[in-house]
Tab-separated table of C-alpha atoms in Angstrom:
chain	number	residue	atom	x	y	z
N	6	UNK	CA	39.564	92.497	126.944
N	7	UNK	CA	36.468	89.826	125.930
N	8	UNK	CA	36.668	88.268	129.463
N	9	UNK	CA	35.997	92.429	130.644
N	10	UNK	CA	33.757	92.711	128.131
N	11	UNK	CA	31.270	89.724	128.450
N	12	UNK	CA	31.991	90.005	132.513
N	13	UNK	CA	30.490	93.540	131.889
N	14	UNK	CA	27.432	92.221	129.736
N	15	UNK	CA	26.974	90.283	132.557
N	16	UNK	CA	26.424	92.322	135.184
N	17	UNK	CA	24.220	94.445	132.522
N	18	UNK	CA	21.055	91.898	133.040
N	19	UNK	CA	17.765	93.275	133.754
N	20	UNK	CA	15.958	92.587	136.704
N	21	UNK	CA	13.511	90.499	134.160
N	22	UNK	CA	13.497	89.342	130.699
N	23	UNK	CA	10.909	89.544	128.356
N	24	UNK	CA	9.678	86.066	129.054
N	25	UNK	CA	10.480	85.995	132.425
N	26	UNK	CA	8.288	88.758	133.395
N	27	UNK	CA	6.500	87.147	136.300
N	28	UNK	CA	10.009	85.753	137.378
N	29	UNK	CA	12.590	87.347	139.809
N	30	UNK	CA	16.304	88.296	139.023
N	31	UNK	CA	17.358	85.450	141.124
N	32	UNK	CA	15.238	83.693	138.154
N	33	UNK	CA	16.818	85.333	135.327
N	34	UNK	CA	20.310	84.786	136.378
N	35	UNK	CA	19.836	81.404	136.746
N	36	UNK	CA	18.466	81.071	133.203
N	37	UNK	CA	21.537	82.782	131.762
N	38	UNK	CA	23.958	81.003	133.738
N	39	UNK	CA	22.370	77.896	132.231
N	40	UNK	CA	22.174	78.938	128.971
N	41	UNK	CA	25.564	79.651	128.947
N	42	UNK	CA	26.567	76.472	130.189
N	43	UNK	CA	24.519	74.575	127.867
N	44	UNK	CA	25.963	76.208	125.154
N	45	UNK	CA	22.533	78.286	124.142
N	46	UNK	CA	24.362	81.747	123.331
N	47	UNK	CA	21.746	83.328	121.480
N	48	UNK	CA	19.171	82.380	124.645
N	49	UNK	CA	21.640	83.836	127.096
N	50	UNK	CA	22.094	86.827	124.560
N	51	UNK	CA	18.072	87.423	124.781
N	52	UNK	CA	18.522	88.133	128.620
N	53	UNK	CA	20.497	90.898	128.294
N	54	UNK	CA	19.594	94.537	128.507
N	55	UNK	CA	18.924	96.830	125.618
N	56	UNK	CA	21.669	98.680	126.314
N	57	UNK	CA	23.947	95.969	126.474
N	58	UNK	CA	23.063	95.122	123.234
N	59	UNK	CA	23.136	98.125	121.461
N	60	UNK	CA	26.770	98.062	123.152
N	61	UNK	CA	27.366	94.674	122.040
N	62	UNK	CA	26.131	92.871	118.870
N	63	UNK	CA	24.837	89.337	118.930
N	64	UNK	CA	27.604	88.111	116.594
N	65	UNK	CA	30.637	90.136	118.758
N	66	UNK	CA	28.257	87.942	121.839
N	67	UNK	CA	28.724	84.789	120.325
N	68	UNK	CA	32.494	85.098	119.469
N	69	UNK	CA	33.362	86.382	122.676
N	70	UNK	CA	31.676	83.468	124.288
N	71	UNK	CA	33.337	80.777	121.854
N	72	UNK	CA	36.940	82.499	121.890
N	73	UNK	CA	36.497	82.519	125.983
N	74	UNK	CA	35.102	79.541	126.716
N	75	UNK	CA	36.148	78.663	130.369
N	76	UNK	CA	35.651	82.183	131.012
N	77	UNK	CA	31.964	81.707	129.935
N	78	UNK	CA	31.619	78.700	132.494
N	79	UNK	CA	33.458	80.467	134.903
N	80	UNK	CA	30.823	83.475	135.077
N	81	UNK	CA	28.103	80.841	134.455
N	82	UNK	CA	28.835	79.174	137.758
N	83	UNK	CA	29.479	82.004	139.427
N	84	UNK	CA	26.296	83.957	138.916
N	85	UNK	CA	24.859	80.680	139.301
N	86	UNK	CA	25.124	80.863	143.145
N	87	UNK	CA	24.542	84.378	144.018
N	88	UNK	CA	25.790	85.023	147.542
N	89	UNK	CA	22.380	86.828	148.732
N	90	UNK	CA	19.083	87.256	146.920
N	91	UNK	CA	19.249	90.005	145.037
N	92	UNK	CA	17.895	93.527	145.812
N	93	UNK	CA	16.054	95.210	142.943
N	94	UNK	CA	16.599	99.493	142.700
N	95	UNK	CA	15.766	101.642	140.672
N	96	UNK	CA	16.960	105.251	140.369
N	97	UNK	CA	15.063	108.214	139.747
N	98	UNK	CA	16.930	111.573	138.865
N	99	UNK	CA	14.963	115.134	140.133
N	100	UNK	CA	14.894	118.112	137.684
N	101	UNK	CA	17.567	119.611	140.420
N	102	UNK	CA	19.576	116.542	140.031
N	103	UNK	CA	19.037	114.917	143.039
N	104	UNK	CA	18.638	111.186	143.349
N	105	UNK	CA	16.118	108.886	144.646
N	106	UNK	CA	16.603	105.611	144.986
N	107	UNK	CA	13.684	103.293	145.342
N	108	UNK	CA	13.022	99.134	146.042
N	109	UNK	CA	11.079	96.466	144.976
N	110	UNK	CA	10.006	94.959	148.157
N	111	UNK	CA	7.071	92.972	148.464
N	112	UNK	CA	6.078	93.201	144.713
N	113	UNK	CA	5.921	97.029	145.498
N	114	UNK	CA	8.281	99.672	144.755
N	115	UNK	CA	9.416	101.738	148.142
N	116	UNK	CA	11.319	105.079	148.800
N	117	UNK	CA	14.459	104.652	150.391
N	118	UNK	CA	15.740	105.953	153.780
N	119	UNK	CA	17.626	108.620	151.564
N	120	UNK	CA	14.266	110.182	150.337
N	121	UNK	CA	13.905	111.233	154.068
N	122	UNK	CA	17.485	112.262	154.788
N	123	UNK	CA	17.504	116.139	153.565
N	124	UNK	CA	21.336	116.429	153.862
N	125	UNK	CA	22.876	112.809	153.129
N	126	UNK	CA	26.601	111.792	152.470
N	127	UNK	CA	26.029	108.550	151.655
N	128	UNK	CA	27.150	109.536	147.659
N	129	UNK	CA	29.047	112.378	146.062
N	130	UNK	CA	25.610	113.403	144.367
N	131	UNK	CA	23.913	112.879	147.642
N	132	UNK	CA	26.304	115.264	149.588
N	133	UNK	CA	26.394	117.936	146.906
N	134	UNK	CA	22.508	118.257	147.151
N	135	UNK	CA	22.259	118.309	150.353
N	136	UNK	CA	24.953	121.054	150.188
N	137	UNK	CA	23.331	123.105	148.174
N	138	UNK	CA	20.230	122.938	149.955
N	139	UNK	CA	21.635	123.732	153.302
N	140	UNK	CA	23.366	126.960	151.781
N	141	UNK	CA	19.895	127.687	150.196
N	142	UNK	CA	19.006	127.684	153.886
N	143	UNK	CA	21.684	129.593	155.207
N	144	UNK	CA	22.100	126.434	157.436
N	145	UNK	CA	26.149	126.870	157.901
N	146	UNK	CA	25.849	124.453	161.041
N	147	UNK	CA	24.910	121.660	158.019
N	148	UNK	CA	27.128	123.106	155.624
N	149	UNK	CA	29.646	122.322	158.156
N	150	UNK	CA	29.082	118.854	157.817
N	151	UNK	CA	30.554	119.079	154.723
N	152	UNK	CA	33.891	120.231	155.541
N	153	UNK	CA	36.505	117.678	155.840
N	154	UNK	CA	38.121	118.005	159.189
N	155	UNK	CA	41.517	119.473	158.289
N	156	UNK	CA	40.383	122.394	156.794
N	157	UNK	CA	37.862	122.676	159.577
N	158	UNK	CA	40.672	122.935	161.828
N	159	UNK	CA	42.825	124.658	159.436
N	160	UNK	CA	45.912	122.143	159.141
N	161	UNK	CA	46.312	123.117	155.252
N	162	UNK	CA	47.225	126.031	153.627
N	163	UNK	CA	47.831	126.659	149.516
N	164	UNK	CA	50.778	125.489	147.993
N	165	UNK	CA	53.932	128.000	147.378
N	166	UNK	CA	54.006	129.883	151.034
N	167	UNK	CA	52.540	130.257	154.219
N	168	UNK	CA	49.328	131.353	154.711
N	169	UNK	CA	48.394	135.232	154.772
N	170	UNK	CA	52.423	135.622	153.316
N	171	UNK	CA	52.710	138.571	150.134
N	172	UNK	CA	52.230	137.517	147.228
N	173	UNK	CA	50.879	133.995	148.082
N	174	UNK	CA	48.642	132.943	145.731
N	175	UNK	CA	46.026	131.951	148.123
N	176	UNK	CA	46.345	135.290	149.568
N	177	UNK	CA	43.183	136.804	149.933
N	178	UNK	CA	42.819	139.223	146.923
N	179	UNK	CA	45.392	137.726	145.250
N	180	UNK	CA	44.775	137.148	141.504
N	181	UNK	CA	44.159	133.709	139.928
N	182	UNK	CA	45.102	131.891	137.031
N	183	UNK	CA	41.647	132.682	135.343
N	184	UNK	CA	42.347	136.747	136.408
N	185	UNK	CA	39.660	136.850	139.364
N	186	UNK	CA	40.284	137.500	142.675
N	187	UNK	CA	41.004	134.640	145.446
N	188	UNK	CA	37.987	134.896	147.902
N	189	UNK	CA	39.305	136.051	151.091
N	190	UNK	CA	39.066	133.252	154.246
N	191	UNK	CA	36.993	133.970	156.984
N	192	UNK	CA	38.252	134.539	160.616
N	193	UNK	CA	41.262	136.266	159.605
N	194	UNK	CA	42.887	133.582	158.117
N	195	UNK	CA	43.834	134.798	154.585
N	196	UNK	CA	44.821	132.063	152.140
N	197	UNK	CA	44.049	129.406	154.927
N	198	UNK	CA	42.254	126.471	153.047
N	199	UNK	CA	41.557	125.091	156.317
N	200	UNK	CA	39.376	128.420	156.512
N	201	UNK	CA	38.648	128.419	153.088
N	202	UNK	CA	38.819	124.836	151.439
N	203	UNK	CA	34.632	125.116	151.787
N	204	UNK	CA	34.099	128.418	150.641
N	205	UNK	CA	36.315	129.671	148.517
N	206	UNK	CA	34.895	129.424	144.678
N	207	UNK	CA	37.533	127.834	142.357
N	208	UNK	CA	40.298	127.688	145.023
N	209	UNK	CA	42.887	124.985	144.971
N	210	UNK	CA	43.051	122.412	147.548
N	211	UNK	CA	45.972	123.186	150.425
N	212	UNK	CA	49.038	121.757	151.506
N	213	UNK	CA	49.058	119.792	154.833
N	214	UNK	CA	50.630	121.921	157.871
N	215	UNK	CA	50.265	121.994	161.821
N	216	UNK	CA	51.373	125.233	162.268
N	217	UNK	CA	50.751	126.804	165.597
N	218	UNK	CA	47.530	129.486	165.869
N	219	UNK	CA	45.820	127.864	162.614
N	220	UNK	CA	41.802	129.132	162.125
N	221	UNK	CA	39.491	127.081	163.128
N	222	UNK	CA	36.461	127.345	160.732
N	223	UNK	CA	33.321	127.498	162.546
N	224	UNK	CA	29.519	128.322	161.162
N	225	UNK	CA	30.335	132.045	162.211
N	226	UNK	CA	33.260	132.847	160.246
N	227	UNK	CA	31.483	130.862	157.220
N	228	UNK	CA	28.918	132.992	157.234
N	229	UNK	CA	30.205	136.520	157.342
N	230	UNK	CA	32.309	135.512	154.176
N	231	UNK	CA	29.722	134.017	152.753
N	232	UNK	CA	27.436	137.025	153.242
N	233	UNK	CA	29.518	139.694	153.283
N	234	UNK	CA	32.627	140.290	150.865
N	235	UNK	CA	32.351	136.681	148.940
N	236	UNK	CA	28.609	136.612	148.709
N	237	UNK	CA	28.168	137.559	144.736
N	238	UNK	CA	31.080	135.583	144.166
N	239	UNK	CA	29.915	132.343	145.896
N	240	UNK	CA	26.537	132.835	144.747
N	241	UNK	CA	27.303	132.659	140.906
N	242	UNK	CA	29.614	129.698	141.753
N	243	UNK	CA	26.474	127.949	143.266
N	244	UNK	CA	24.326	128.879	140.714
N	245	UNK	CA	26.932	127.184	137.752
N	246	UNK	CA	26.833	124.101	140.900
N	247	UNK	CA	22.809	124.102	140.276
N	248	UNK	CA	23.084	124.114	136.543
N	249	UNK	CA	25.027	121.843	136.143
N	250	UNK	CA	23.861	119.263	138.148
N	251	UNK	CA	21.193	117.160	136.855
N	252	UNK	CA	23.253	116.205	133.873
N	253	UNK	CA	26.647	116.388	135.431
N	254	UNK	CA	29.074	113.338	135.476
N	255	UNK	CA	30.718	112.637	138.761
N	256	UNK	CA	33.694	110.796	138.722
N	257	UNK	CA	34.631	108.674	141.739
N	258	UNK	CA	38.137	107.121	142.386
N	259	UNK	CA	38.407	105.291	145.954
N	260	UNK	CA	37.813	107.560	148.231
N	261	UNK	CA	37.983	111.079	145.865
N	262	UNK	CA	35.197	111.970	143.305
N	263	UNK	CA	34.854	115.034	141.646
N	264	UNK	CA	32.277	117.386	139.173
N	265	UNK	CA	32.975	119.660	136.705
N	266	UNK	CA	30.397	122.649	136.049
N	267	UNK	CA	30.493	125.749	134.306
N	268	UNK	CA	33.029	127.254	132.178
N	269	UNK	CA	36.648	124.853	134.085
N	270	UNK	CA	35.053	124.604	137.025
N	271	UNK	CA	35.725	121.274	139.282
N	272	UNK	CA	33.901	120.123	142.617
N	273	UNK	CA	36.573	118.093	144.253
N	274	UNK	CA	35.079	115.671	146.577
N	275	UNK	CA	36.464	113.390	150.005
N	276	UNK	CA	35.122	110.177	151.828
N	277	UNK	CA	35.708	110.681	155.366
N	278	UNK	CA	34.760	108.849	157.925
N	279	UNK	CA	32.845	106.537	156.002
N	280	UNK	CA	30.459	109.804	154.314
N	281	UNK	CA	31.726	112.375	151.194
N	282	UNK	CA	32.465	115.527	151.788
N	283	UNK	CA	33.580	118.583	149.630
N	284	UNK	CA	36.670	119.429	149.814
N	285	UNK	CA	36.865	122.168	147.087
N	286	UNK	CA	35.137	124.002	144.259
C-alpha cells in the first residue's frame, strides 16, 4: 500500500514547480528523481502538486519514503529516464460537459484535433457528447455511429425469452422494474436490443443470439421511434443525459465505462473497434 501510494504521488507532479517555473517537466522530474536519491525528502516533497499534498502529509511523505526505501530508488531511476519527452495537457471542461483538451507546444497552449471533431469516440465523455449533439440534430446517420455492431444487426435480444415472445420483459409495452413502460423497438422488432440497445431509455443490455430474420437497425427505423411513439420518453431521458453531464463521473473498466444520471439511471458504454460506443441507457 506505501509503494501504491508514493508511486501515485509520483505520477501527481506538476508540469512545473514553484522554482522551476521557467523549467520543463522533463526538468522537474529530474529534480525529484534526484532528490529522492540523494535522500532530500522534503525537496522532493516541494515538487509535488497541491493536491497531492493535501492527499498526503509531509510527515506520512517522509515515512513512506524511509519505510520503502528501494522502492524510492526504484521510482527515482525510473522517472529518471523518461522514455519520450513529455507532452504537457491540460483539460478544460464546457458548461455542457464536454471536454477540450489543449497542448503546450512551442511555449504556447494549442487546441487539440478533438476541438474540431464534432462527434468523436476517442473517450466515453467524448462519444456521449457527440451523441447528444447528433440527436440534437436529428442526425440518426451519426447517431448510428454509436451503435455497437450487434445490436445494429440485431444479434441480441433481452434476457428471459425470445424477442417479441408474451410476456417478455423486453417486450415492447411491457412493464419495468421501475413501473414504466419498455420503449417499443423500431422496425418491428419488439424487445430486439439489437433494434433497441440505442434507443430504448433505461433498457437492459441483450443476450447474444443469431437467430434467423433478426432487425437490422438502420437510421430509418431509429427515427420513427425516436419521433413517433418513444419521442417524450427519449427526450426526458436525454434531458437527465444533459444534466447530468458536466459533473458526472464516468467509470471506465478495459474496454466498458459507464454514467449514471438522474434518479438510477446508467449509460453503459463499449470500445469497439478501437472507438466507445453506447451500448445502453
Amino acid at each position: 500500500m506505501k509503494r501504491t501510494a508514493l508511486l501515485l504521488f509520483t505520477l501527481a507532479l506538476p508540469a512545473c514547480g514553484s522554482s522551476y517555473a521557467q523549467q520543463g517537466p522533463s526538468d522537474t522530474l529530474r529534480a525529484y528523481a534526484q532528490a529522492l536519491q540523494e535522500g532530500r525528502v522534503d525537496a522532493a516533497y516541494r515538487l509535488l502538486s497541491d493536491e497531492a499534498k493535501r492527499s498526503m502529509s509531509l510527515e506520512a511523505f517522509r515515512r513512506a519514503v524511509r519505510d520503502n526505501p528501494d522502492d524510492a530508488l526504484e521510482i527515482a531511476r525510473a522517472i529518471a529516464r523518461p522514455a519520450a519527452d513529455p507532452v504537457v495537457t491540460a483539460t478544460v471542461t464546457m458548461p455542457n460537459g464536454e471536454e477540450l483538451l489543449l497542448v503546450f507546444e512551442g511555449g504556447r497552449w494549442r487546441l487539440d484535433a478533438a476541438a474540431v471533431d464534432l462527434y468523436g469516440q476517442a473517450t466515453p465523455r467524448q462519444a456521449l457528447v457527440g451523441f447528444l449533439r447528433a440527436f440534437e440534430r436529428r442526425r440518426y446517420d451519426i447517431i448510428m455511429r454509436y451503435v455497437p455492431d450487434a445490436e445494429k444487426e440485431g444479434l441480441v435480444e433481452p434476457a428471459g425469452g425470445a424477442a417479441g415472445e408474451a410476456g417478455d420483459p423486453g417486450e415492447a409495452g411491457a412493464p419495468r422494474a421501475d413501473g414504466t413502460a419498455q420503449p417499443a423497438a423500431p422496425g418491428g422488432a419488439a424487445g430486439s436490443a439489437g433494434a433497441d440497445a440505442a434507443q430504448k431509455p433505461g433498457g437492459r443490455p441483450g443476450t447474444a443470439r443469431g437467430g434467423a430474420g433478426a432487425a437490422q437497425l438502420t437510421p430509418e427505423k431509429l427515427k420513427a421511434a425516436w419521433e413517433g411513439p418513444q419521442k417524450e420518453q427519449i427526450n426526458r431521458v436525454v434531458q437527465a443525459i444533459k444534466a447530468a453531464l458536466p459533473t458526472a463521473t464516468i467509470e471506465e473498466t478495459g474496454d466498458s465505462a459507464s454514467m449514471a444520471y438522474g434518479a438510477g439511471g446508467t449509460v453503459a458504454f463499449t470500445r469497439e473497434h478501437g472507438v466507445w460506443k453506447i451500448k445502453d441507457f
